[in-house]
CSV table of N, CA, C and O in Angstrom, one decimal:
chain,number,residue,atom,x,y,z
A,1,UNK,N,1.0,-1.3,-0.3
A,1,UNK,CA,-0.3,-0.7,-0.1
A,1,UNK,C,1.3,0.6,0.1
A,1,UNK,O,1.9,1.7,0.4
A,2,UNK,N,0.6,2.5,-0.9
A,2,UNK,CA,1.6,3.6,-0.9
A,2,UNK,C,1.2,4.3,0.2
A,2,UNK,O,-0.7,3.5,1.2
A,3,UNK,N,2.1,5.4,0.3
A,3,UNK,CA,1.1,5.8,1.2
A,3,UNK,C,-0.1,6.7,1.4
A,3,UNK,O,-1.0,6.9,2.1
A,4,UNK,N,-0.7,7.6,0.5
A,4,UNK,CA,-2.3,8.4,-0.2
A,4,UNK,C,-3.1,6.9,0.3
A,4,UNK,O,-3.9,7.7,0.2
A,5,UNK,N,-2.6,5.5,-0.4
A,5,UNK,CA,-4.4,4.8,0.5
A,5,UNK,C,-4.0,4.4,1.2
A,5,UNK,O,-5.3,4.5,1.4
A,6,UNK,N,-3.6,4.7,2.6
A,6,UNK,CA,-3.0,3.9,3.9
A,6,UNK,C,-4.0,5.7,4.2
A,6,UNK,O,-4.5,6.0,5.1
A,7,UNK,N,-3.6,7.1,3.7
A,7,UNK,CA,-4.1,7.9,4.5
A,7,UNK,C,-5.6,8.3,3.8
A,7,UNK,O,-6.9,8.5,4.3
A,8,UNK,N,-5.6,7.2,2.3
A,8,UNK,CA,-7.5,7.3,1.7
A,8,UNK,C,-8.3,6.2,3.2
A,8,UNK,O,-9.1,6.8,3.0
A,9,UNK,N,-7.8,5.2,3.3
A,9,UNK,CA,-8.1,4.4,4.1
A,9,UNK,C,-8.6,4.8,5.3
A,9,UNK,O,-9.6,5.1,6.1
A,10,UNK,N,-7.4,5.1,5.9
A,10,UNK,CA,-7.8,6.1,6.9
A,10,UNK,C,-9.0,7.3,7.7
A,10,UNK,O,-9.6,7.4,8.5
A,11,UNK,N,-9.0,8.4,6.1
A,11,UNK,CA,-10.1,9.2,6.0
A,11,UNK,C,-11.8,8.0,6.0
A,11,UNK,O,-12.3,9.0,6.5
A,12,UNK,N,-11.4,7.2,5.1
A,12,UNK,CA,-12.6,6.4,5.4
A,12,UNK,C,-13.4,6.3,6.4
A,12,UNK,O,-14.0,6.4,6.8
A,13,UNK,N,-11.8,5.1,7.4
A,13,UNK,CA,-12.8,4.8,8.6
A,13,UNK,C,-12.8,5.5,8.8
A,13,UNK,O,-14.1,5.4,10.2
A,14,UNK,N,-12.7,6.9,9.3
A,14,UNK,CA,-13.1,8.3,10.3
A,14,UNK,C,-14.5,8.9,9.5
A,14,UNK,O,-15.2,9.4,10.7
A,15,UNK,N,-14.5,9.2,8.5
A,15,UNK,CA,-16.1,8.9,7.3
A,15,UNK,C,-16.8,8.2,8.6
A,15,UNK,O,-18.1,8.3,8.3
A,16,UNK,N,-16.7,6.8,8.1
A,16,UNK,CA,-17.5,5.3,8.1
A,16,UNK,C,-17.6,5.4,9.7
A,16,UNK,O,-19.0,5.0,11.0
A,17,UNK,N,-16.6,6.2,11.0
A,17,UNK,CA,-16.9,5.9,12.5
A,17,UNK,C,-18.0,7.4,12.6
A,17,UNK,O,-18.8,6.8,13.3
A,18,UNK,N,-18.2,8.4,11.7
A,18,UNK,CA,-19.0,9.3,11.8
A,18,UNK,C,-20.4,9.0,11.7
A,18,UNK,O,-21.1,9.1,12.3
A,19,UNK,N,-20.4,8.7,10.3
A,19,UNK,CA,-22.0,8.0,9.9
A,19,UNK,C,-22.1,7.4,11.5
A,19,UNK,O,-23.7,7.1,11.4
A,20,UNK,N,-21.1,6.3,11.3
A,20,UNK,CA,-22.2,4.9,12.6
A,20,UNK,C,-22.5,6.1,14.1
A,20,UNK,O,-23.6,5.7,14.0
A,21,UNK,N,-21.4,6.4,14.3
A,21,UNK,CA,-22.5,7.4,15.8
A,21,UNK,C,-23.1,8.6,15.2
A,21,UNK,O,-24.2,8.5,16.8
A,22,UNK,N,-23.5,8.9,13.6
A,22,UNK,CA,-24.6,9.7,13.7
A,22,UNK,C,-26.1,8.6,13.9
A,22,UNK,O,-26.8,8.6,13.7
A,23,UNK,N,-26.0,8.0,12.7
A,23,UNK,CA,-26.6,6.5,12.9
A,23,UNK,C,-27.2,6.2,14.5
A,23,UNK,O,-28.4,5.5,14.5
A,24,UNK,N,-26.5,5.4,15.0
A,24,UNK,CA,-27.0,5.2,17.0
A,24,UNK,C,-27.4,6.3,17.1
A,24,UNK,O,-28.2,6.1,18.5
A,25,UNK,N,-27.2,7.6,17.4
A,25,UNK,CA,-28.0,8.8,17.8
A,25,UNK,C,-29.4,8.8,17.0
A,25,UNK,O,-30.3,8.7,18.0
A,26,UNK,N,-29.2,8.8,16.0
A,26,UNK,CA,-30.5,8.9,15.2
A,26,UNK,C,-31.3,7.7,15.6
A,26,UNK,O,-32.7,7.6,15.2
A,27,UNK,N,-31.6,6.4,15.6
A,27,UNK,CA,-32.1,4.9,15.2
A,27,UNK,C,-33.3,5.7,16.5
A,27,UNK,O,-33.9,5.5,16.8
A,28,UNK,N,-32.7,5.7,17.7
A,28,UNK,CA,-33.6,5.5,19.3
A,28,UNK,C,-33.9,6.9,18.7
A,28,UNK,O,-35.5,6.4,19.6
A,29,UNK,N,-33.7,8.0,18.2
A,29,UNK,CA,-34.3,9.3,18.0
A,29,UNK,C,-35.5,9.4,17.4
A,29,UNK,O,-36.8,9.4,17.3
A,30,UNK,N,-35.3,8.4,16.6
A,30,UNK,CA,-36.1,7.7,15.4
A,30,UNK,C,-37.3,6.9,15.7
A,30,UNK,O,-37.9,7.2,15.4
A,31,UNK,N,-36.6,5.8,17.0
A,31,UNK,CA,-37.7,5.1,18.2
A,31,UNK,C,-38.9,5.9,18.4
A,31,UNK,O,-39.7,5.5,19.3
A,32,UNK,N,-38.3,6.6,19.0
A,32,UNK,CA,-38.7,7.5,20.9
A,32,UNK,C,-39.3,8.9,20.5
A,32,UNK,O,-40.5,9.2,21.6
A,33,UNK,N,-39.2,10.0,19.8
A,33,UNK,CA,-39.7,10.5,19.3
A,33,UNK,C,-41.3,10.5,18.9
A,33,UNK,O,-41.8,10.8,19.3
A,34,UNK,N,-41.5,9.9,18.5
A,34,UNK,CA,-43.2,9.4,17.6
A,34,UNK,C,-43.6,9.0,19.0
A,34,UNK,O,-44.7,9.2,19.1
A,35,UNK,N,-42.9,8.4,19.7
A,35,UNK,CA,-43.3,8.0,20.3
A,35,UNK,C,-44.2,9.5,21.6
A,35,UNK,O,-45.1,9.2,22.7
A,36,UNK,N,-42.9,9.8,22.5
A,36,UNK,CA,-43.0,11.3,23.0
A,36,UNK,C,-44.1,12.3,22.0
A,36,UNK,O,-45.1,12.1,22.9
A,37,UNK,N,-44.5,12.0,20.8
A,37,UNK,CA,-45.1,12.7,20.4
A,37,UNK,C,-46.9,12.0,20.4
A,37,UNK,O,-47.5,12.6,20.4
A,38,UNK,N,-46.4,10.7,20.2
A,38,UNK,CA,-47.4,10.4,20.6
A,38,UNK,C,-48.8,10.4,21.6
A,38,UNK,O,-49.9,10.1,21.8
A,39,UNK,N,-47.6,10.4,22.6
A,39,UNK,CA,-48.3,10.9,24.7
A,39,UNK,C,-48.7,12.0,24.4
A,39,UNK,O,-49.5,12.0,25.3
A,40,UNK,N,-47.4,13.3,23.7
A,40,UNK,CA,-48.2,13.8,23.8
A,40,UNK,C,-49.9,14.2,23.3
A,40,UNK,O,-50.2,15.3,24.1
A,41,UNK,N,-49.9,14.6,22.0
A,41,UNK,CA,-50.7,14.7,21.1
A,41,UNK,C,-52.3,14.2,21.3
A,41,UNK,O,-53.6,14.2,21.1
A,42,UNK,N,-52.4,12.4,21.9
A,42,UNK,CA,-52.9,11.6,21.7
A,42,UNK,C,-54.1,11.0,20.5
A,42,UNK,O,-54.8,10.8,19.6
A,43,UNK,N,-52.5,12.0,19.1
A,43,UNK,CA,-53.8,11.4,17.3
A,43,UNK,C,-52.7,10.8,17.3
A,43,UNK,O,-51.7,10.9,16.8
A,44,UNK,N,-53.5,9.5,15.7
A,44,UNK,CA,-52.9,8.4,15.5
A,44,UNK,C,-52.6,9.9,13.5
A,44,UNK,O,-52.8,10.1,13.6
A,45,UNK,N,-51.6,9.7,13.8
A,45,UNK,CA,-50.7,9.3,12.2
A,45,UNK,C,-49.7,8.6,12.2
A,45,UNK,O,-48.7,8.0,12.5
A,46,UNK,N,-49.2,8.6,10.1
A,46,UNK,CA,-48.4,7.5,10.1
A,46,UNK,C,-47.3,7.6,9.5
A,46,UNK,O,-47.3,6.2,9.8
A,47,UNK,N,-47.1,8.3,9.6
A,47,UNK,CA,-45.9,8.0,10.1
A,47,UNK,C,-45.2,7.5,11.5
A,47,UNK,O,-43.7,8.0,11.1
A,48,UNK,N,-45.9,8.0,12.1
A,48,UNK,CA,-45.5,7.2,13.4
A,48,UNK,C,-44.5,5.4,13.6
A,48,UNK,O,-43.5,5.5,13.9
A,49,UNK,N,-45.1,5.4,13.0
A,49,UNK,CA,-45.6,4.1,12.2
A,49,UNK,C,-44.6,3.7,11.4
A,49,UNK,O,-43.0,3.2,12.0
A,50,UNK,N,-44.2,4.6,10.6
A,50,UNK,CA,-43.0,4.5,9.5
A,50,UNK,C,-41.9,4.7,10.3
A,50,UNK,O,-41.1,4.5,9.8
A,51,UNK,N,-41.8,6.1,10.5
A,51,UNK,CA,-40.1,6.5,11.0
A,51,UNK,C,-39.6,5.5,12.3
A,51,UNK,O,-38.5,5.0,12.7
A,52,UNK,N,-41.3,4.2,13.1
A,52,UNK,CA,-40.8,3.5,14.4
A,52,UNK,C,-39.8,2.6,13.9
A,52,UNK,O,-38.6,1.9,14.1
A,53,UNK,N,-40.6,2.6,12.5
A,53,UNK,CA,-40.0,0.6,11.4
A,53,UNK,C,-38.8,1.0,11.4
A,53,UNK,O,-37.6,0.0,11.0
A,54,UNK,N,-38.5,2.5,10.5
A,54,UNK,CA,-37.6,2.3,9.7
A,54,UNK,C,-36.3,3.0,10.8
A,54,UNK,O,-34.5,2.5,10.3
A,55,UNK,N,-36.2,3.2,11.3
A,55,UNK,CA,-35.2,3.1,12.7
A,55,UNK,C,-33.9,2.1,13.4
A,55,UNK,O,-33.3,1.5,13.2
A,56,UNK,N,-35.1,0.6,12.6
A,56,UNK,CA,-34.3,-0.8,12.5
A,56,UNK,C,-33.3,-0.8,11.9
A,56,UNK,O,-32.3,-1.1,11.6
A,57,UNK,N,-33.8,0.2,10.8
A,57,UNK,CA,-32.8,-0.5,9.2
A,57,UNK,C,-31.7,0.5,9.9
A,57,UNK,O,-30.6,0.8,8.9
A,58,UNK,N,-31.9,2.1,9.9
A,58,UNK,CA,-30.8,2.9,10.2
A,58,UNK,C,-30.0,1.9,11.3
A,58,UNK,O,-28.6,2.1,11.1
A,59,UNK,N,-30.0,1.1,12.5
A,59,UNK,CA,-29.3,1.0,13.3
A,59,UNK,C,-28.4,-0.6,12.3
A,59,UNK,O,-27.2,-0.1,13.3
A,60,UNK,N,-29.3,-1.0,11.4
A,60,UNK,CA,-28.2,-2.4,10.9
A,60,UNK,C,-27.1,-1.5,9.9
A,60,UNK,O,-26.2,-2.0,9.9
A,61,UNK,N,-27.5,0.4,9.1
A,61,UNK,CA,-27.1,0.6,9.5
A,61,UNK,C,-25.5,1.3,9.7
A,61,UNK,O,-25.0,1.1,9.4
A,62,UNK,N,-25.8,1.6,11.5
A,62,UNK,CA,-24.4,1.7,11.7
A,62,UNK,C,-24.1,1.1,12.2
A,62,UNK,O,-23.4,1.2,12.3
A,63,UNK,N,-24.7,-0.5,12.4
A,63,UNK,CA,-23.6,-1.3,13.1
A,63,UNK,C,-22.6,-1.9,11.5
A,63,UNK,O,-21.6,-2.1,11.4
A,64,UNK,N,-23.2,-1.2,10.4
A,64,UNK,CA,-22.7,-1.6,9.5
A,64,UNK,C,-21.0,-1.1,9.4
A,64,UNK,O,-20.4,-1.5,8.6
A,65,UNK,N,-20.9,0.8,9.1
A,65,UNK,CA,-21.2,1.2,9.5
A,65,UNK,C,-20.0,0.8,9.7
A,65,UNK,O,-18.4,1.4,9.9
A,66,UNK,N,-20.1,0.6,11.9
A,66,UNK,CA,-19.5,0.6,12.3
A,66,UNK,C,-18.5,-0.6,12.1
A,66,UNK,O,-16.7,-0.7,12.6
A,67,UNK,N,-18.8,-1.4,11.1
A,67,UNK,CA,-17.8,-2.5,11.5
A,67,UNK,C,-16.9,-1.9,10.2
A,67,UNK,O,-16.0,-2.7,10.0
A,68,UNK,N,-17.4,-2.0,8.9
A,68,UNK,CA,-17.0,-0.8,7.9
A,68,UNK,C,-15.7,-0.1,8.7
A,68,UNK,O,-14.2,-0.1,8.1
A,69,UNK,N,-15.5,0.7,9.4
A,69,UNK,CA,-14.5,1.5,10.2
A,69,UNK,C,-13.8,0.5,10.4
A,69,UNK,O,-12.4,1.1,11.0
A,70,UNK,N,-14.4,-0.6,11.9
A,70,UNK,CA,-13.1,-1.5,11.6
A,70,UNK,C,-12.9,-2.6,11.7
A,70,UNK,O,-11.9,-3.1,12.0
A,71,UNK,N,-13.0,-2.3,10.1
A,71,UNK,CA,-12.0,-3.1,8.9
A,71,UNK,C,-11.0,-3.0,9.3
A,71,UNK,O,-10.2,-1.5,8.8
A,72,UNK,N,-10.0,-4.0,9.2
A,72,UNK,CA,-7.9,-4.0,9.0
A,72,UNK,C,-7.8,-3.1,8.5
A,72,UNK,O,-8.7,-3.5,6.6
A,73,UNK,N,-6.3,-2.8,8.0
A,73,UNK,CA,-6.0,-2.0,6.7
A,73,UNK,C,-6.5,-3.4,6.1
A,73,UNK,O,-5.5,-4.4,5.9
A,74,UNK,N,-5.7,-2.8,4.1
A,74,UNK,CA,-5.8,-3.7,3.5
A,74,UNK,C,-6.7,-4.8,3.1
A,74,UNK,O,-6.8,-5.3,2.2
A,75,UNK,N,-7.7,-4.7,3.6
A,75,UNK,CA,-8.8,-5.4,3.2
A,75,UNK,C,-9.3,-4.8,3.1
A,75,UNK,O,-10.0,-3.4,3.8
A,76,UNK,N,-11.2,-5.4,2.3
A,76,UNK,CA,-12.0,-4.3,2.0
A,76,UNK,C,-13.3,-4.5,2.4
A,76,UNK,O,-14.1,-4.8,3.1
A,77,UNK,N,-13.2,-2.7,3.0
A,77,UNK,CA,-14.5,-2.2,4.0
A,77,UNK,C,-16.2,-2.5,3.5
A,77,UNK,O,-16.8,-2.9,4.2
A,78,UNK,N,-16.1,-2.4,2.0
A,78,UNK,CA,-17.5,-3.4,2.1
A,78,UNK,C,-17.9,-4.1,1.9
A,78,UNK,O,-19.5,-4.1,1.4
A,79,UNK,N,-17.7,-5.1,1.8
A,79,UNK,CA,-17.9,-6.4,2.1
A,79,UNK,C,-18.4,-6.1,3.2
A,79,UNK,O,-19.7,-7.5,3.6
A,80,UNK,N,-18.9,-5.7,3.9
A,80,UNK,CA,-19.8,-5.6,5.3
A,80,UNK,C,-21.1,-4.7,5.0
A,80,UNK,O,-22.0,-5.5,5.5
A,81,UNK,N,-21.4,-4.0,3.8
A,81,UNK,CA,-22.3,-4.2,2.9
A,81,UNK,C,-23.0,-5.2,2.8
A,81,UNK,O,-24.5,-5.4,2.4
A,82,UNK,N,-22.5,-6.2,2.4
A,82,UNK,CA,-23.6,-7.4,2.0
A,82,UNK,C,-24.2,-8.3,3.0
A,82,UNK,O,-24.8,-8.6,2.9
A,83,UNK,N,-24.1,-8.1,4.4
A,83,UNK,CA,-24.9,-8.8,4.9
A,83,UNK,C,-25.5,-7.2,5.5
A,83,UNK,O,-26.6,-7.7,6.0
A,84,UNK,N,-25.2,-6.2,5.5
A,84,UNK,CA,-25.8,-5.4,6.0
A,84,UNK,C,-26.8,-4.9,5.2
A,84,UNK,O,-28.0,-4.6,5.6
A,85,UNK,N,-27.0,-5.0,4.0
A,85,UNK,CA,-28.7,-4.8,3.4
A,85,UNK,C,-29.3,-6.0,3.2
A,85,UNK,O,-31.0,-5.4,4.2
A,86,UNK,N,-29.2,-7.5,3.4
A,86,UNK,CA,-30.1,-7.8,3.8
A,86,UNK,C,-31.0,-8.2,5.3
A,86,UNK,O,-31.9,-8.7,5.5
A,87,UNK,N,-29.9,-7.9,6.4
A,87,UNK,CA,-30.9,-7.7,7.1
A,87,UNK,C,-30.9,-6.5,7.8
A,87,UNK,O,-32.3,-7.1,8.2
A,88,UNK,N,-30.5,-5.3,7.2
A,88,UNK,CA,-31.6,-4.1,7.6
A,88,UNK,C,-33.2,-4.6,6.9
A,88,UNK,O,-34.3,-4.1,7.8
A,89,UNK,N,-33.3,-4.9,5.6
A,89,UNK,CA,-34.0,-5.6,5.3
A,89,UNK,C,-35.6,-6.9,5.5
A,89,UNK,O,-36.9,-5.9,6.8
A,90,UNK,N,-34.2,-6.9,6.6
A,90,UNK,CA,-35.0,-7.8,7.3
A,90,UNK,C,-35.3,-7.8,8.4
A,90,UNK,O,-36.4,-7.8,9.2
A,91,UNK,N,-34.8,-6.8,8.7
A,91,UNK,CA,-34.9,-6.5,10.5
A,91,UNK,C,-36.7,-5.2,10.5
A,91,UNK,O,-37.3,-4.3,10.9
A,92,UNK,N,-36.5,-5.0,9.4
A,92,UNK,CA,-38.1,-4.0,8.5
A,92,UNK,C,-39.6,-4.7,9.7
A,92,UNK,O,-40.2,-4.1,9.7
A,93,UNK,N,-39.7,-6.0,9.3
A,93,UNK,CA,-40.7,-6.7,9.3
A,93,UNK,C,-41.1,-6.9,11.1
A,93,UNK,O,-41.8,-6.5,11.2
A,94,UNK,N,-39.7,-6.7,11.8
A,94,UNK,CA,-40.3,-7.3,12.9
A,94,UNK,C,-39.7,-6.0,13.8
A,94,UNK,O,-40.8,-5.1,14.4
A,95,UNK,N,-39.3,-4.2,12.6
A,95,UNK,CA,-39.5,-3.6,14.1
A,95,UNK,C,-41.1,-2.8,13.1
A,95,UNK,O,-41.1,-2.0,14.1
A,96,UNK,N,-41.3,-3.5,12.5
A,96,UNK,CA,-43.3,-2.7,11.8
A,96,UNK,C,-44.0,-3.2,12.9
A,96,UNK,O,-44.9,-3.2,13.2
A,97,UNK,N,-43.7,-5.2,12.9
A,97,UNK,CA,-44.6,-5.5,14.3
A,97,UNK,C,-44.3,-4.7,15.2
A,97,UNK,O,-45.4,-4.8,16.0
A,98,UNK,N,-43.3,-4.8,15.6
A,98,UNK,CA,-42.4,-3.6,17.7
A,98,UNK,C,-43.2,-2.8,17.0
A,98,UNK,O,-44.3,-2.1,18.1
A,99,UNK,N,-43.0,-1.4,16.2
A,99,UNK,CA,-44.0,0.1,16.2
A,99,UNK,C,-45.0,-0.3,16.5
A,99,UNK,O,-45.7,0.6,16.9
A,100,UNK,N,-46.2,-0.7,15.4
A,100,UNK,CA,-47.4,-1.1,15.3
A,100,UNK,C,-48.2,-1.6,16.7
A,100,UNK,O,-49.1,-1.0,17.2
A,101,UNK,N,-47.2,-2.1,16.7
A,101,UNK,CA,-47.9,-2.4,18.9
A,101,UNK,C,-48.0,-1.8,19.6
A,101,UNK,O,-48.7,-1.7,20.4
A,102,UNK,N,-47.1,-1.1,19.6
A,102,UNK,CA,-46.2,-0.1,20.5
A,102,UNK,C,-47.7,1.3,20.4
A,102,UNK,O,-48.1,1.3,21.4
A,103,UNK,N,-47.4,1.9,19.0
A,103,UNK,CA,-48.9,2.5,18.6
A,103,UNK,C,-50.2,2.0,19.1
A,103,UNK,O,-50.7,3.0,19.6
A,104,UNK,N,-50.2,0.5,18.7
A,104,UNK,CA,-51.5,0.3,19.5
A,104,UNK,C,-51.8,0.0,20.2
A,104,UNK,O,-52.9,0.9,21.5
A,105,UNK,N,-50.6,0.6,21.2
A,105,UNK,CA,-50.1,0.2,22.9
A,105,UNK,C,-50.8,1.2,23.3
A,105,UNK,O,-51.9,2.0,24.7
A,106,UNK,N,-50.1,2.8,22.7
A,106,UNK,CA,-50.5,3.8,23.5
A,106,UNK,C,-51.7,4.1,23.5
A,106,UNK,O,-52.1,5.1,23.7
A,107,UNK,N,-52.1,4.1,22.1
A,107,UNK,CA,-53.1,4.8,21.6
A,107,UNK,C,-54.2,4.3,22.5
A,107,UNK,O,-55.0,4.7,23.0
A,108,UNK,N,-54.3,2.6,23.0
A,108,UNK,CA,-55.3,1.9,24.3
A,108,UNK,C,-54.9,3.1,24.8
A,108,UNK,O,-56.1,3.4,25.8
A,109,UNK,N,-54.0,2.6,26.2
A,109,UNK,CA,-53.8,3.4,27.1
A,109,UNK,C,-54.2,4.6,27.2
A,109,UNK,O,-55.4,5.9,28.0
A,110,UNK,N,-54.0,5.5,25.9
A,110,UNK,CA,-54.5,7.2,25.5
A,110,UNK,C,-56.0,7.1,25.9
A,110,UNK,O,-56.9,7.7,26.3
A,111,UNK,N,-56.2,6.6,25.5
A,111,UNK,CA,-58.2,6.5,24.9
A,111,UNK,C,-59.3,5.7,26.0
A,111,UNK,O,-60.1,7.1,27.0
A,112,UNK,N,-57.6,5.2,27.2
A,112,UNK,CA,-58.6,4.5,28.2
A,112,UNK,C,-58.9,5.7,29.1
A,112,UNK,O,-59.3,5.3,29.7
A,113,UNK,N,-57.1,6.3,29.7
A,113,UNK,CA,-56.7,7.3,29.9
A,113,UNK,C,-58.1,8.3,29.8
A,113,UNK,O,-59.1,9.2,31.1
A,114,UNK,N,-58.7,8.8,28.3
A,114,UNK,CA,-59.5,9.8,28.2
A,114,UNK,C,-60.8,9.7,28.6
A,114,UNK,O,-61.8,9.8,29.4
A,115,UNK,N,-61.2,8.4,28.7
A,115,UNK,CA,-62.6,8.2,29.4
A,115,UNK,C,-63.0,7.4,30.4
A,115,UNK,O,-63.6,8.2,31.6
A,116,UNK,N,-61.8,6.8,31.0
A,116,UNK,CA,-61.9,7.3,32.4
A,116,UNK,C,-61.9,9.2,33.1
A,116,UNK,O,-62.8,9.5,34.5
A,117,UNK,N,-60.7,10.2,32.5
A,117,UNK,CA,-60.9,11.4,32.9
A,117,UNK,C,-62.8,11.9,32.8
A,117,UNK,O,-63.5,11.9,33.4
A,118,UNK,N,-63.4,11.6,30.9
A,118,UNK,CA,-64.7,11.8,31.3
A,118,UNK,C,-65.1,11.6,31.8
A,118,UNK,O,-66.1,12.2,32.4
A,119,UNK,N,-65.4,10.0,32.2
A,119,UNK,CA,-66.0,9.0,32.7
A,119,UNK,C,-66.9,10.0,34.8
A,119,UNK,O,-67.5,9.8,34.6
A,120,UNK,N,-65.0,10.6,34.9
A,120,UNK,CA,-65.5,11.2,36.7
A,120,UNK,C,-65.4,12.1,36.6
A,120,UNK,O,-66.6,12.8,37.5
A,121,UNK,N,-65.3,12.9,35.7
A,121,UNK,CA,-65.9,14.3,35.4
A,121,UNK,C,-67.3,14.1,35.5
A,121,UNK,O,-68.2,15.8,35.8
A,122,UNK,N,-67.7,13.9,34.1
A,122,UNK,CA,-69.5,13.0,34.0
A,122,UNK,C,-70.4,12.8,35.8
A,122,UNK,O,-71.5,13.4,36.3
A,123,UNK,N,-69.5,11.9,36.3
A,123,UNK,CA,-70.7,11.9,38.0
A,123,UNK,C,-69.6,13.1,38.3
A,123,UNK,O,-70.8,13.0,40.0
A,124,UNK,N,-69.1,13.3,37.9
A,124,UNK,CA,-68.9,15.0,39.9
A,124,UNK,C,-69.9,16.5,38.9
A,124,UNK,O,-70.0,17.1,39.7
A,125,UNK,N,-70.9,15.8,38.3
A,125,UNK,CA,-72.3,16.5,37.3
A,125,UNK,C,-73.2,16.2,38.3
A,125,UNK,O,-73.6,15.5,37.9
A,126,UNK,N,-73.6,17.2,38.9
A,126,UNK,CA,-74.9,16.7,39.8
A,126,UNK,C,-76.5,17.5,39.1
A,126,UNK,O,-76.5,18.3,38.9
A,127,UNK,N,-77.2,16.8,39.3
A,127,UNK,CA,-78.5,17.4,38.7
A,127,UNK,C,-79.3,18.3,38.9
A,127,UNK,O,-79.1,19.4,37.9
A,128,UNK,N,-78.4,19.0,39.6
A,128,UNK,CA,-78.8,20.6,40.7
A,128,UNK,C,-77.8,21.7,39.8
A,128,UNK,O,-78.1,22.5,39.5
A,129,UNK,N,-75.9,21.2,40.0
A,129,UNK,CA,-75.6,21.9,39.5
A,129,UNK,C,-75.9,22.2,37.8
A,129,UNK,O,-75.9,23.6,37.3
A,130,UNK,N,-76.5,21.5,37.5
A,130,UNK,CA,-77.7,21.7,35.6
A,130,UNK,C,-78.3,22.7,35.5
A,130,UNK,O,-78.5,23.1,34.7
A,131,UNK,N,-79.4,23.2,36.9
A,131,UNK,CA,-80.2,23.8,37.0
A,131,UNK,C,-79.8,24.8,37.0
A,131,UNK,O,-79.7,26.4,36.7
A,132,UNK,N,-78.8,24.8,38.4
A,132,UNK,CA,-78.8,26.6,38.3
A,132,UNK,C,-76.7,26.8,37.7
A,132,UNK,O,-75.6,26.4,38.4
A,133,UNK,N,-77.1,27.4,36.7
A,133,UNK,CA,-76.1,27.4,35.9
A,133,UNK,C,-75.9,29.0,35.8
A,133,UNK,O,-77.0,29.8,37.0
A,134,UNK,N,-74.6,30.0,35.2
A,134,UNK,CA,-74.4,30.9,35.7
A,134,UNK,C,-75.8,32.1,35.7
A,134,UNK,O,-76.2,33.4,35.6
A,135,UNK,N,-76.6,31.7,34.1
A,135,UNK,CA,-76.9,32.2,33.4
A,135,UNK,C,-78.4,31.9,34.4
A,135,UNK,O,-79.8,33.4,33.7
A,136,UNK,N,-79.2,31.4,35.1
A,136,UNK,CA,-80.4,30.8,36.1
A,136,UNK,C,-80.4,31.4,37.3
A,136,UNK,O,-80.8,31.4,37.7
A,137,UNK,N,-79.5,31.8,37.7
A,137,UNK,CA,-79.1,32.2,38.8
A,137,UNK,C,-79.6,33.2,39.1
A,137,UNK,O,-80.0,34.7,37.9
């Protein structure tokens, strides 16, 4: 290997390491931020499940780039992409099931909590308080 090739390989390893770090930060953010959005707003948005599912593929890709960054000099780091692409595609199915299940569970819990709070408010209203309104006093 020439000095130029070694410098290029070292630069590439630094780039792979940087991309993997971003991926390891982005994947949890892509998974948990939509859950927080769902809990705060309580409304269903289809992008929540899509974003949470894609987080699994980003995590596999970040793992691949981390492996590429640790490839010994002289070997091809691109061989890690051979396993990363099928694994990322395969991870989408369980990721989608888990994401959809979590979204359904949170939506269900939020709707039960809303129903319980509405029921509690309705039980605190007495018939006499309905007759005595601000305009009837």
